[in-house]
Coordinates of C-alpha atoms and ligand atoms in Angstrom, one line a residue:
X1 CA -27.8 11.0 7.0
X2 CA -23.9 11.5 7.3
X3 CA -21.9 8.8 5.6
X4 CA -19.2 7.2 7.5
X5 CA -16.9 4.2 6.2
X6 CA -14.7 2.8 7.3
X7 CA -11.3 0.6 7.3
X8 CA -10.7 -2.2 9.9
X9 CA -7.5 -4.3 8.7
X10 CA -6.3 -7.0 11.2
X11 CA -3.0 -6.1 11.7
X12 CA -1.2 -9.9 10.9
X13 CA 1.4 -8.3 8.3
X14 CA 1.9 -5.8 6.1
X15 CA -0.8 -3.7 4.3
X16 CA -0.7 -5.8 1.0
X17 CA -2.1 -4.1 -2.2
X18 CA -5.9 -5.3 -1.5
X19 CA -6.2 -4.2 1.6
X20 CA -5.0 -0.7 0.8
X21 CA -7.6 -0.5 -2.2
X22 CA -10.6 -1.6 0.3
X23 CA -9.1 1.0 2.6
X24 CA -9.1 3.9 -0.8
X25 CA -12.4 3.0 -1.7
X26 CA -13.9 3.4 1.6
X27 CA -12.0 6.6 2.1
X28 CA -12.9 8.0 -1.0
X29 CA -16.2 6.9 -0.3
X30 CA -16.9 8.9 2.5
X31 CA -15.2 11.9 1.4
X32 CA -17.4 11.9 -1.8
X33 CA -20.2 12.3 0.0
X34 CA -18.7 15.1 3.4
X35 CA -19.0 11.9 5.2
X36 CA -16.0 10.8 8.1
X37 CA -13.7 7.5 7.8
X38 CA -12.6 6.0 10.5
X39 CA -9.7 3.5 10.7
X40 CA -9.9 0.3 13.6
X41 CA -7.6 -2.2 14.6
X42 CA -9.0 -5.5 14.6
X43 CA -6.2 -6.5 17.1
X44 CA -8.6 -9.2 18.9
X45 CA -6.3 -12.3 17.6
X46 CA -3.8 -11.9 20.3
X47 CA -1.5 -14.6 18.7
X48 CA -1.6 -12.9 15.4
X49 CA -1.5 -10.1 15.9
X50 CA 1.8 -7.4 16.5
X51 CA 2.9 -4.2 17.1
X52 CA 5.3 -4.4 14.3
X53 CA 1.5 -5.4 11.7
X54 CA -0.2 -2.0 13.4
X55 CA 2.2 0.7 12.8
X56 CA 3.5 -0.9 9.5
X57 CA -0.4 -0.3 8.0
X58 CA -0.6 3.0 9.8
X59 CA 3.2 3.8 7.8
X60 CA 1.4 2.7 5.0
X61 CA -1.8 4.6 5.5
X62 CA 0.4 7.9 6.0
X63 CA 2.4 7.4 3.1
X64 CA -0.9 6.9 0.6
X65 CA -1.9 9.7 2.3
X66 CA -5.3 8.0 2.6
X67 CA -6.3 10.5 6.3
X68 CA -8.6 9.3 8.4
X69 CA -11.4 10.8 11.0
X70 CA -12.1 8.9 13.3
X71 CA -9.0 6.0 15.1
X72 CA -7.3 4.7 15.2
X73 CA -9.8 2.6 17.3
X74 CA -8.0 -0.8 18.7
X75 CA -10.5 -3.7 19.4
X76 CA -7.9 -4.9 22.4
X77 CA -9.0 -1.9 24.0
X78 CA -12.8 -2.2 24.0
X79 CA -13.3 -5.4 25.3
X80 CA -15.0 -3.8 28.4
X81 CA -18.0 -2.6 26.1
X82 CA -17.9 -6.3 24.4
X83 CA -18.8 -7.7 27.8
X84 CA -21.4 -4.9 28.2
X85 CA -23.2 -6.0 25.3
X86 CA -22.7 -9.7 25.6
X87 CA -24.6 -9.0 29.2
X88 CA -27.3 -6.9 27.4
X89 CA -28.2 -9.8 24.8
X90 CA -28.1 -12.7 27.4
X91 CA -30.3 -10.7 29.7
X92 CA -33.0 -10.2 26.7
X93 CA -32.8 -14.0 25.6
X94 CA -31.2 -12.8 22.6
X95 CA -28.1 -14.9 23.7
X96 CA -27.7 -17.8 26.0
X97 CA -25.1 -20.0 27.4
X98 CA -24.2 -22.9 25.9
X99 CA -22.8 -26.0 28.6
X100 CA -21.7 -28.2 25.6
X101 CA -18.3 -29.9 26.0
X102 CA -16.1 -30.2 23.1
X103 CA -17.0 -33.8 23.1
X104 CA -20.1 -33.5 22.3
X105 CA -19.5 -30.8 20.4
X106 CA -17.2 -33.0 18.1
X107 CA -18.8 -36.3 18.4
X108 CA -22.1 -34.0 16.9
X109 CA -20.0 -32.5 13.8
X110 CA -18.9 -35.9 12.7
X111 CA -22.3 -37.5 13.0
X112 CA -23.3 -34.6 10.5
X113 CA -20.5 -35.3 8.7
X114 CA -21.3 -39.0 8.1
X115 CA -24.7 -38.0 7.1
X116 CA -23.5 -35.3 5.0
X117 CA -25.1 -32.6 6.3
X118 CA -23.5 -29.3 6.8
X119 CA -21.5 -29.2 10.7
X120 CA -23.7 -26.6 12.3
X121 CA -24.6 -27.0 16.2
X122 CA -27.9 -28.3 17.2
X123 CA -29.3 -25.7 20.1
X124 CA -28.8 -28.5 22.5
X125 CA -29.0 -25.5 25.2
X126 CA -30.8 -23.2 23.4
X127 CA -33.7 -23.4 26.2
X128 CA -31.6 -24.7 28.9
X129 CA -32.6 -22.6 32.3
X130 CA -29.9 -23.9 34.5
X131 CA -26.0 -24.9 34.1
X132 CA -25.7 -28.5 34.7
X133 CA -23.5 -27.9 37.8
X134 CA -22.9 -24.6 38.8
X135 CA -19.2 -24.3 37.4
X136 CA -19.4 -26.2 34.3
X137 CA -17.3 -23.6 31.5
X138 CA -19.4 -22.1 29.2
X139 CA -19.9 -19.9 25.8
X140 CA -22.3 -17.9 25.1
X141 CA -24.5 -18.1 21.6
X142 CA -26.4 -15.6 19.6
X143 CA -29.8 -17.3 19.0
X144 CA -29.8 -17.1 15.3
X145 CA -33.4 -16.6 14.3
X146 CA -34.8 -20.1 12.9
X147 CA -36.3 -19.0 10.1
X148 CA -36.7 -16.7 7.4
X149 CA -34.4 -15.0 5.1
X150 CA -31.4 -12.7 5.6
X151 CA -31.2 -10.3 2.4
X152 CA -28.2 -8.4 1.6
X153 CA -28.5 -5.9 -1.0
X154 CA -24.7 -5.5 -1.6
X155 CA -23.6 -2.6 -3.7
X156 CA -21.2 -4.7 -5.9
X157 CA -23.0 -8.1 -6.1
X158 CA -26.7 -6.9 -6.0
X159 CA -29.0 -8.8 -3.8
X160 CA -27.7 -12.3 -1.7
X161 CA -30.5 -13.7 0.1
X162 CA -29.5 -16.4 3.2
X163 CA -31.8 -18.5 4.5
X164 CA -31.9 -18.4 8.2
X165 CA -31.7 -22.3 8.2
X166 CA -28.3 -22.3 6.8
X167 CA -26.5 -20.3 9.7
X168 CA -26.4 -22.1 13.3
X169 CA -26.2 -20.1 16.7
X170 CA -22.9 -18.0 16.5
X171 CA -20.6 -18.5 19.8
X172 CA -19.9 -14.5 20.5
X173 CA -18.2 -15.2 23.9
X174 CA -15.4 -18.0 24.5
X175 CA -15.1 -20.1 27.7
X176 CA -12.6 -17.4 28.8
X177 CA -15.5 -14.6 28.3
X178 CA -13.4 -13.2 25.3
X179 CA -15.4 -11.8 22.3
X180 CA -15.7 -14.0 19.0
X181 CA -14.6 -11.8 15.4
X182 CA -17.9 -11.8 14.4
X183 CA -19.2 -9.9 17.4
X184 CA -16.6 -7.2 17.9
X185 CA -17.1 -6.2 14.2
X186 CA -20.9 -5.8 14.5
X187 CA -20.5 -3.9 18.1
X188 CA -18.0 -1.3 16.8
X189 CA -19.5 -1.1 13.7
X190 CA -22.9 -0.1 15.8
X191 CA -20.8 1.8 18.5
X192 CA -19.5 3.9 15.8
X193 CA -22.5 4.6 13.8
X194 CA -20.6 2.8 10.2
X195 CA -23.9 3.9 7.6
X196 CA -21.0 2.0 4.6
X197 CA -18.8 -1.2 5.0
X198 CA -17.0 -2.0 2.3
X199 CA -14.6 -4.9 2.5
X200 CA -13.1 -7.5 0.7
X201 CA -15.5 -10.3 -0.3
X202 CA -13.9 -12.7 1.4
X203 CA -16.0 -11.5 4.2
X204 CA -19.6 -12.0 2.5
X205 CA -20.1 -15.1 4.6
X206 CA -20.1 -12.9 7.7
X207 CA -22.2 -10.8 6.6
X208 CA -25.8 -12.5 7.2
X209 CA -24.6 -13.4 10.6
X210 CA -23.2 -10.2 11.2
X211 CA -26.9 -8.7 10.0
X212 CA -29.0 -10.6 12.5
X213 CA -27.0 -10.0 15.7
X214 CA -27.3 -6.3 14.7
X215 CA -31.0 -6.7 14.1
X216 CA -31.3 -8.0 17.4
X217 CA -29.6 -4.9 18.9
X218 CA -32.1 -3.4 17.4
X219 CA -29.9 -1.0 14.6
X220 CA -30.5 -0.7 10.9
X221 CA -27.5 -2.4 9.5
X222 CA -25.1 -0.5 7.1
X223 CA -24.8 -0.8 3.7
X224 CA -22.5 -3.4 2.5
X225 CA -20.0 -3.4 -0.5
X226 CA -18.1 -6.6 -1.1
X227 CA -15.0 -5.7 -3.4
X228 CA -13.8 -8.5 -5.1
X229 CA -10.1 -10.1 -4.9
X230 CA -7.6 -9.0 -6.9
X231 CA -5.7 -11.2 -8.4
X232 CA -2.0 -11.6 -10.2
X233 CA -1.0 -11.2 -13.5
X234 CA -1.6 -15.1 -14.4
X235 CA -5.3 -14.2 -13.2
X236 CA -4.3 -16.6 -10.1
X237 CA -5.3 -15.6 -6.4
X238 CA -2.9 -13.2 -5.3
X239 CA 0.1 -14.8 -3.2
X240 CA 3.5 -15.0 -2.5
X241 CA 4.3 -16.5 -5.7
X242 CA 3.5 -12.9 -7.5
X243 CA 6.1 -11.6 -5.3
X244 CA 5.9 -8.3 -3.2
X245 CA 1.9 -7.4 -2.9
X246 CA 2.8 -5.1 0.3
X247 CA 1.7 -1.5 -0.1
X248 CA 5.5 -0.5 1.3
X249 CA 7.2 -2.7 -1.3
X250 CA 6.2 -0.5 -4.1
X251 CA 7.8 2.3 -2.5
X252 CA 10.6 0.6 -2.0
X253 CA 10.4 -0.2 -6.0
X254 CA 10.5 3.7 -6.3
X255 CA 6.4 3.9 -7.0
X256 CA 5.0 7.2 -6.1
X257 CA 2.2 7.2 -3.7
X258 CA -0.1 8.8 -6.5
X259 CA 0.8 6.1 -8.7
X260 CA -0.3 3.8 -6.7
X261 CA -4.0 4.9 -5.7
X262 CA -4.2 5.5 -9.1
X263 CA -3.5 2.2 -10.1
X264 CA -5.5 0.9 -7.2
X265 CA -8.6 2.8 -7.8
X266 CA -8.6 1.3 -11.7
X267 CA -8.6 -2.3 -10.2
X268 CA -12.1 -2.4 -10.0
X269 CA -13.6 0.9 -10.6
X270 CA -13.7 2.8 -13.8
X271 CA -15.0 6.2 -15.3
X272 CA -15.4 6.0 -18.3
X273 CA -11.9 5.3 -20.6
X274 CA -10.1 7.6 -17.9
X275 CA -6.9 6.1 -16.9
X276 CA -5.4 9.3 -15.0
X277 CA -6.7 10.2 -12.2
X278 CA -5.4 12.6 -9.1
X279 CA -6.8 11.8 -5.9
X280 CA -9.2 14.7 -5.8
X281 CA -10.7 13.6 -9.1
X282 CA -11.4 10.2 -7.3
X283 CA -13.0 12.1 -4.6
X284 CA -15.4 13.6 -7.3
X285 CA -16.1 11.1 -9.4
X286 CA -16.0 7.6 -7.3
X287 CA -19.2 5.9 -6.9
X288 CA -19.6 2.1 -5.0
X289 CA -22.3 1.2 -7.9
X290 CA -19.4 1.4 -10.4
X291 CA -17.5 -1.0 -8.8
X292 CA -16.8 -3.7 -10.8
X293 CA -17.9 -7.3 -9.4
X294 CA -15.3 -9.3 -11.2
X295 CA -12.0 -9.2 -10.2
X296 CA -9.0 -7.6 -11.7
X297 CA -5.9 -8.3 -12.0
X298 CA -2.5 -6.7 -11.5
X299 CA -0.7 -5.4 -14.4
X300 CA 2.6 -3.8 -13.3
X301 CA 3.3 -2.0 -16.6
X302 CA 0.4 0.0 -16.0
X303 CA 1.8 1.0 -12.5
X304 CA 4.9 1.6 -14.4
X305 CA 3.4 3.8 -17.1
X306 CA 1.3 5.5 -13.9
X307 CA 4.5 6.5 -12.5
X308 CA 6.7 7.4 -14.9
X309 CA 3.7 10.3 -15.5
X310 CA 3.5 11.2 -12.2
X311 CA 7.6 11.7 -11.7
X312 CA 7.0 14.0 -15.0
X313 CA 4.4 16.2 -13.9
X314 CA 4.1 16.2 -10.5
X315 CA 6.0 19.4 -9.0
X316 CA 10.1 18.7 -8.7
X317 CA 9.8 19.2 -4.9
X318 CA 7.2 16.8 -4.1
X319 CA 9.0 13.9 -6.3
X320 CA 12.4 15.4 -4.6
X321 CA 10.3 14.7 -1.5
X322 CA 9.6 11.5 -1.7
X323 CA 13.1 10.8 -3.7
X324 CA 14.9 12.0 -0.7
X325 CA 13.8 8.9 1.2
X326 CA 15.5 7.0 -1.6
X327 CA 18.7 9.0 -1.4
X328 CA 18.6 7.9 2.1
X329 CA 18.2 4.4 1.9
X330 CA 21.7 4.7 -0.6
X331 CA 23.2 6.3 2.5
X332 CA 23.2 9.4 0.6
X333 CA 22.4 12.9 2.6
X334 CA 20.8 14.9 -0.2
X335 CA 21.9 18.2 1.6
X336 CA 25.7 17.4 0.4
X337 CA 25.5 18.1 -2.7
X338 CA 23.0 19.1 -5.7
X339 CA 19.3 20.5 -4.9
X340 CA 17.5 17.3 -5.2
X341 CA 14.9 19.0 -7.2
X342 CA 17.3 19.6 -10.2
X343 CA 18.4 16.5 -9.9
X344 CA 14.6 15.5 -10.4
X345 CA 14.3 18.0 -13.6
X346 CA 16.8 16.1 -15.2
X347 CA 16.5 12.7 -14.4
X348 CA 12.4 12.2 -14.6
X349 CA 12.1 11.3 -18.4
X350 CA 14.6 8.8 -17.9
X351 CA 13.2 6.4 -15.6
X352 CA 10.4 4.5 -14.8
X353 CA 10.6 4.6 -10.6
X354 CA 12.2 6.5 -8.2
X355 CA 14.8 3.5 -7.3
X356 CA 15.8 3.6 -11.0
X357 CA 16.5 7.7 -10.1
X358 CA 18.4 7.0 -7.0
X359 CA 20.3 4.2 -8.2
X360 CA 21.5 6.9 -11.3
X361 CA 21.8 10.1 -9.1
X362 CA 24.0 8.5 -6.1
X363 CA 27.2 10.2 -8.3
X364 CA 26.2 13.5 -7.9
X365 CA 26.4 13.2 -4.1
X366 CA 29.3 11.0 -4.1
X367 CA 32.8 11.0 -5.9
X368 CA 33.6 7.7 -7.9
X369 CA 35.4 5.2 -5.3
X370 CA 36.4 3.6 -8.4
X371 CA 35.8 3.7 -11.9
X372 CA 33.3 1.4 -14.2
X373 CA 36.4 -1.0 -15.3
X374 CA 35.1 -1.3 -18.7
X375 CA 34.1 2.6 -18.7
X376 CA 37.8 3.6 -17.5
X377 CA 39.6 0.8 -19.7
X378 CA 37.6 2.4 -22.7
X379 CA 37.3 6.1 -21.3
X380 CA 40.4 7.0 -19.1
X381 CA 43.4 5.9 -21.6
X382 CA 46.5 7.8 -22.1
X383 CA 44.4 9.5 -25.0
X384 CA 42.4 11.5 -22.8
X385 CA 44.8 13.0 -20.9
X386 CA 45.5 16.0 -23.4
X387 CA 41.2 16.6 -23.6
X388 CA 40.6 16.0 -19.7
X389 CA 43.2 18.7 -19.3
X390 CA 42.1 21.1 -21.6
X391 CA 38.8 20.9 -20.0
X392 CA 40.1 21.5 -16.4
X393 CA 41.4 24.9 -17.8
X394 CA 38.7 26.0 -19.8
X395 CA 36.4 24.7 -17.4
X396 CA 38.1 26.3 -14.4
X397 CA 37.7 29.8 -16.5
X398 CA 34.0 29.5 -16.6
X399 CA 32.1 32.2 -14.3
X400 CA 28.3 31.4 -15.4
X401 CA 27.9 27.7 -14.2
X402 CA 25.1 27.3 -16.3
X403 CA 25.0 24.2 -19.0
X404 CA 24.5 26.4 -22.3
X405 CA 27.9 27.7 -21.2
X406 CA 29.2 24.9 -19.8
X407 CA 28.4 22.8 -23.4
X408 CA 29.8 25.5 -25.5
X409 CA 33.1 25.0 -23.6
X410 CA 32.9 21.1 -23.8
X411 CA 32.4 21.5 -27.7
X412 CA 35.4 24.1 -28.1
X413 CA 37.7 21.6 -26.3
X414 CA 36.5 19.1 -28.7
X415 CA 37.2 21.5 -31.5
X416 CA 40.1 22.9 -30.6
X417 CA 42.1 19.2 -30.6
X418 CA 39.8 18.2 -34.0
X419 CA 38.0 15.3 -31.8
X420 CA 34.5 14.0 -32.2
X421 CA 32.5 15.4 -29.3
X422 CA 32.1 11.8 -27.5
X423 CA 35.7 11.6 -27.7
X424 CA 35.5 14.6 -25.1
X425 CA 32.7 14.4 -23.3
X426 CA 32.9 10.3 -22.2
X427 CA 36.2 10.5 -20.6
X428 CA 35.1 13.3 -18.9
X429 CA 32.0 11.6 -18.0
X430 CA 33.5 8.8 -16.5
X431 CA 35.4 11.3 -14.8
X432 CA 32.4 12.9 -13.5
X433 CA 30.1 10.3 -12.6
X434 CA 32.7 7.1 -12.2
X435 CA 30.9 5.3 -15.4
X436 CA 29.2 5.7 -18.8
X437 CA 25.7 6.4 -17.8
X438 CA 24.7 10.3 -16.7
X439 CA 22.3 13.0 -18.0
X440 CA 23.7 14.9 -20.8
X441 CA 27.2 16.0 -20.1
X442 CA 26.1 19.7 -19.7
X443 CA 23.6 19.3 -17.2
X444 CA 25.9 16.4 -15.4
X445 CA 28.3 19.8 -14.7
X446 CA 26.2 22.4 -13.8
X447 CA 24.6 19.3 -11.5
X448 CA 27.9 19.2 -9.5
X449 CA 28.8 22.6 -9.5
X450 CA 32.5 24.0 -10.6
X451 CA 34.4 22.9 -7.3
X452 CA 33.3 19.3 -7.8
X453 CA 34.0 18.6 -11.1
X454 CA 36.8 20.1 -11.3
X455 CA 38.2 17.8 -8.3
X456 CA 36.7 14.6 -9.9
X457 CA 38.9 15.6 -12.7
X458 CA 41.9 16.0 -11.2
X459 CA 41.0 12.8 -9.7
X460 CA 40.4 10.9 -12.8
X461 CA 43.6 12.8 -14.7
X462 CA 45.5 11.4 -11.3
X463 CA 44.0 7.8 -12.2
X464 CA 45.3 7.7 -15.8
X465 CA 48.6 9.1 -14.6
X466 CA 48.9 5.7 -12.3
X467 CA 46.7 3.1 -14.2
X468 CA 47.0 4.2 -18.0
X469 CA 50.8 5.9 -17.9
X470 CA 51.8 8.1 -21.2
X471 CA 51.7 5.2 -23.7
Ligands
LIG1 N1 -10.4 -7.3 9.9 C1 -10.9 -7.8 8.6 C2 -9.8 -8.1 7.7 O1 -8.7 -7.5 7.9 C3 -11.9 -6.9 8.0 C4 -13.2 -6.9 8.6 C5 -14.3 -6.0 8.1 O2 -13.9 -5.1 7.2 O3 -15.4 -6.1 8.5 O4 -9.9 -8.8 6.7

């Protein structure tokens, strides 16, 4: 049998962090095994659902890289074949129509209610043969079976077992002849031959519902595998309160896609005392039994450790790939200035996520608007007029731009006028970069290339000329 998974967010927001591990696990599910994953739209909510919620998961999707097969499929545009099957199960007696007016319909929940029993509707019309007048609005109801037991033997939580008396006659079709959730999930799932769902286990209520309506279609019903929640780093459900839980957020915190399937495939699933793992190592070694049943919580200096190792030793032009889109954001081009991939080579073992990068690389694509005040008052004195100078010659002399040259002549100048190095280099880093924060002052100048630093420091010696005078 081929496997095939798949991921079917409703698109009411962002992808937030547990939806895109559902959507890894069931990718890497299927390509474990050859089989195909297929991503659908459960779009059928009209009034919750957008445009803006669809393509921000697909955005997300492409930027975990997590490819699918099959989709995206978009529930909205199947409701044709919804109908279709509605007809097919009211035609067998498998589904009927069911007259009852919300009155009743409440007055009969709060009866149960009083009594204490669990709201569930009676069958009032279960074996009605005739509308009581001929255009009296109507639903129509999957006859649940009345007894026996549905068994689910999920992959995470082992075997749940339902009795048939706790689950009343699902409506599948409103008054409007518009498909209920329940339905659509169990026709597409058929329609597209899913042998694996693996959601979140909010969902494990469906389930037994979900089972007998494909049972009366007459299909085998797929496996099921009900992740459980992740929660924050108090152990608390996941909400707002933990701040961003969107997929796209910890981009935007300068978290490398790798980082983060990584750190999403260890909430919940473990190999061993592995911790590192590349996405086609997941593809070999991820199994649904080793899914954990409890749920985990988030632990962001783990996703910081995660990343900092990925910036180190993933190649320099795939983190300069994905920095660019940082540089960006800055309203920096990248192709103005240094080769974003040096820039990488010397800024990864300083930071912990590409925003940290950014933030620090912005000077080598853009001249100092104005100086650091503390930096210049401390930095760019009269005193550093005589080194700053000496370094524009020296430095101006230099014909092999490379930073063993270019320290040799930053420790000469420092020599030469009996000065301790930092005496030298921090002006002329403040020069450079407009504060007192850069890689080491060699590798800050071969970053910028002759032409630039020299004009930053003609720029700076111009700035102590009017702000510091000769005092
Ligand atoms: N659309 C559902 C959700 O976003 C998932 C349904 C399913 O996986 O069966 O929670």
């Amino acid at each position: 049998m081929s496997i095939k998974s798949r991921f079917a967010p409703s698109p009411t927001g962002d992808l937030h962090i547990g939806g895109a591990r559902t959507a890894l696990f069931s990718y890497l599910f299927a390509r474990r095994h050859g089989g195909s994953f297929v991503l659908r739209i459960e779009d059928t909510d009209l009034e919750r659902s957008t445009a803006e919620s669809v393509n921000a998961i697909l955005e997300a999707m492409t930027w975990l890289g997590l490819e699918y097969d099959e989709g995206p499929f978009y529930q909205t545009q199947r409701f044709d074949r919804y109908r279709e099957v509605i007809g097919t199960l009211l035609e067998q007696g498998k589904a009927y129509r069911c007259y009852c007016s919300r009155e009743r319909l409440d007055a009969l929940r709060e009866e149960q209610l009083e009594k204490k029993i669990k709201p569930r509707y009676d069958g009032h019309c279960r074996d009605r043969t005739a509308p009581p007048s001929p255009d009296t609005p109507y639903v129509v109801r999957f006859r649940n079976p009345l007894d026996g037991d549905v068994v689910i033997d999920d992959k995470v939580h082992g075997r749940v077992v339902i009795s048939n008396t706790e689950l009343d006659d699902l409506v599948i079709a409103r008054t409007d002849g518009s498909p209920t959730y329940n339905f659509t999930v169990v026709v597409d799932d058929m329609d597209m031959g899913i042998t694996h769902v693996i959601r979140g286990d909010d969902h494990l209520n469906n389930t037994p519902r979900q089972i007998n309506i494909l049972e009366a279609l007459d299909v085998t019903p797929p496996v099921y595998a009900h992740v459980p929640m992740i929660l924050g780093e108090d152990g608390k459900r996941l909400s707002k309160r933990h701040g961003a839980v969107g997929v796209m957020n910890y981009r935007d915190a300068g978290y490398l896609p790798e980082a983060v399937l990584n750190y999403l495939v260890r909430l919940g699933w473990s190999h061993g005392d592995q911790e590192i793992f590349s996405l086609a190592e997941m593809v070999a070694l991820f199994d649904i039994e080793d899914l954990n049943a409890k749920a985990s919580s988030l632990n962001v200096s783990k996703l910081d450790w995660l990343n900092q190792h990925y910036m180190k030793t993933l190649s320099p032009a795939h983190v300069a790939r994905h920095l660019s889109w940082h540089m960006g954001q800055r309203g920096v081009d990248p192709s103005e200035g240094p080769r974003l991939e040096d820039v990488v080579e010397i800024q990864r073992d300083r930071y912990k996520t590409l925003a940290e990068v950014a933030d620090n690389s912005v000077a080598f694509y853009r001249r100092p608007a104005e100086y650091d005040e503390k930096a210049a008052r401390k930095n760019l004195k009269a005193a550093a007029k005589e080194p700053l100078t000496e370094l524009r010659r020296d430095l101006t002399a230099v014909e092999d731009w490379r930073r063993e040259q270019l320290h040799l002549v930053v420790q000469a100048v420092a020599e030469r006028l009996e000065l301790k190095l930092g005496k030298v280099a921090q002006p002329l880093r403040v020069a450079l970069v407009g504060g007192p924060v850069s890689p080491t002052i060699d590798s800050t100048l071969e970053l910028l290339g002759q032409e630039e630093a020299l004009v930053r420091i003609d720029a700076a010696l111009a700035w102590i000329e009017a702000n510091a005078g000769d005092a």
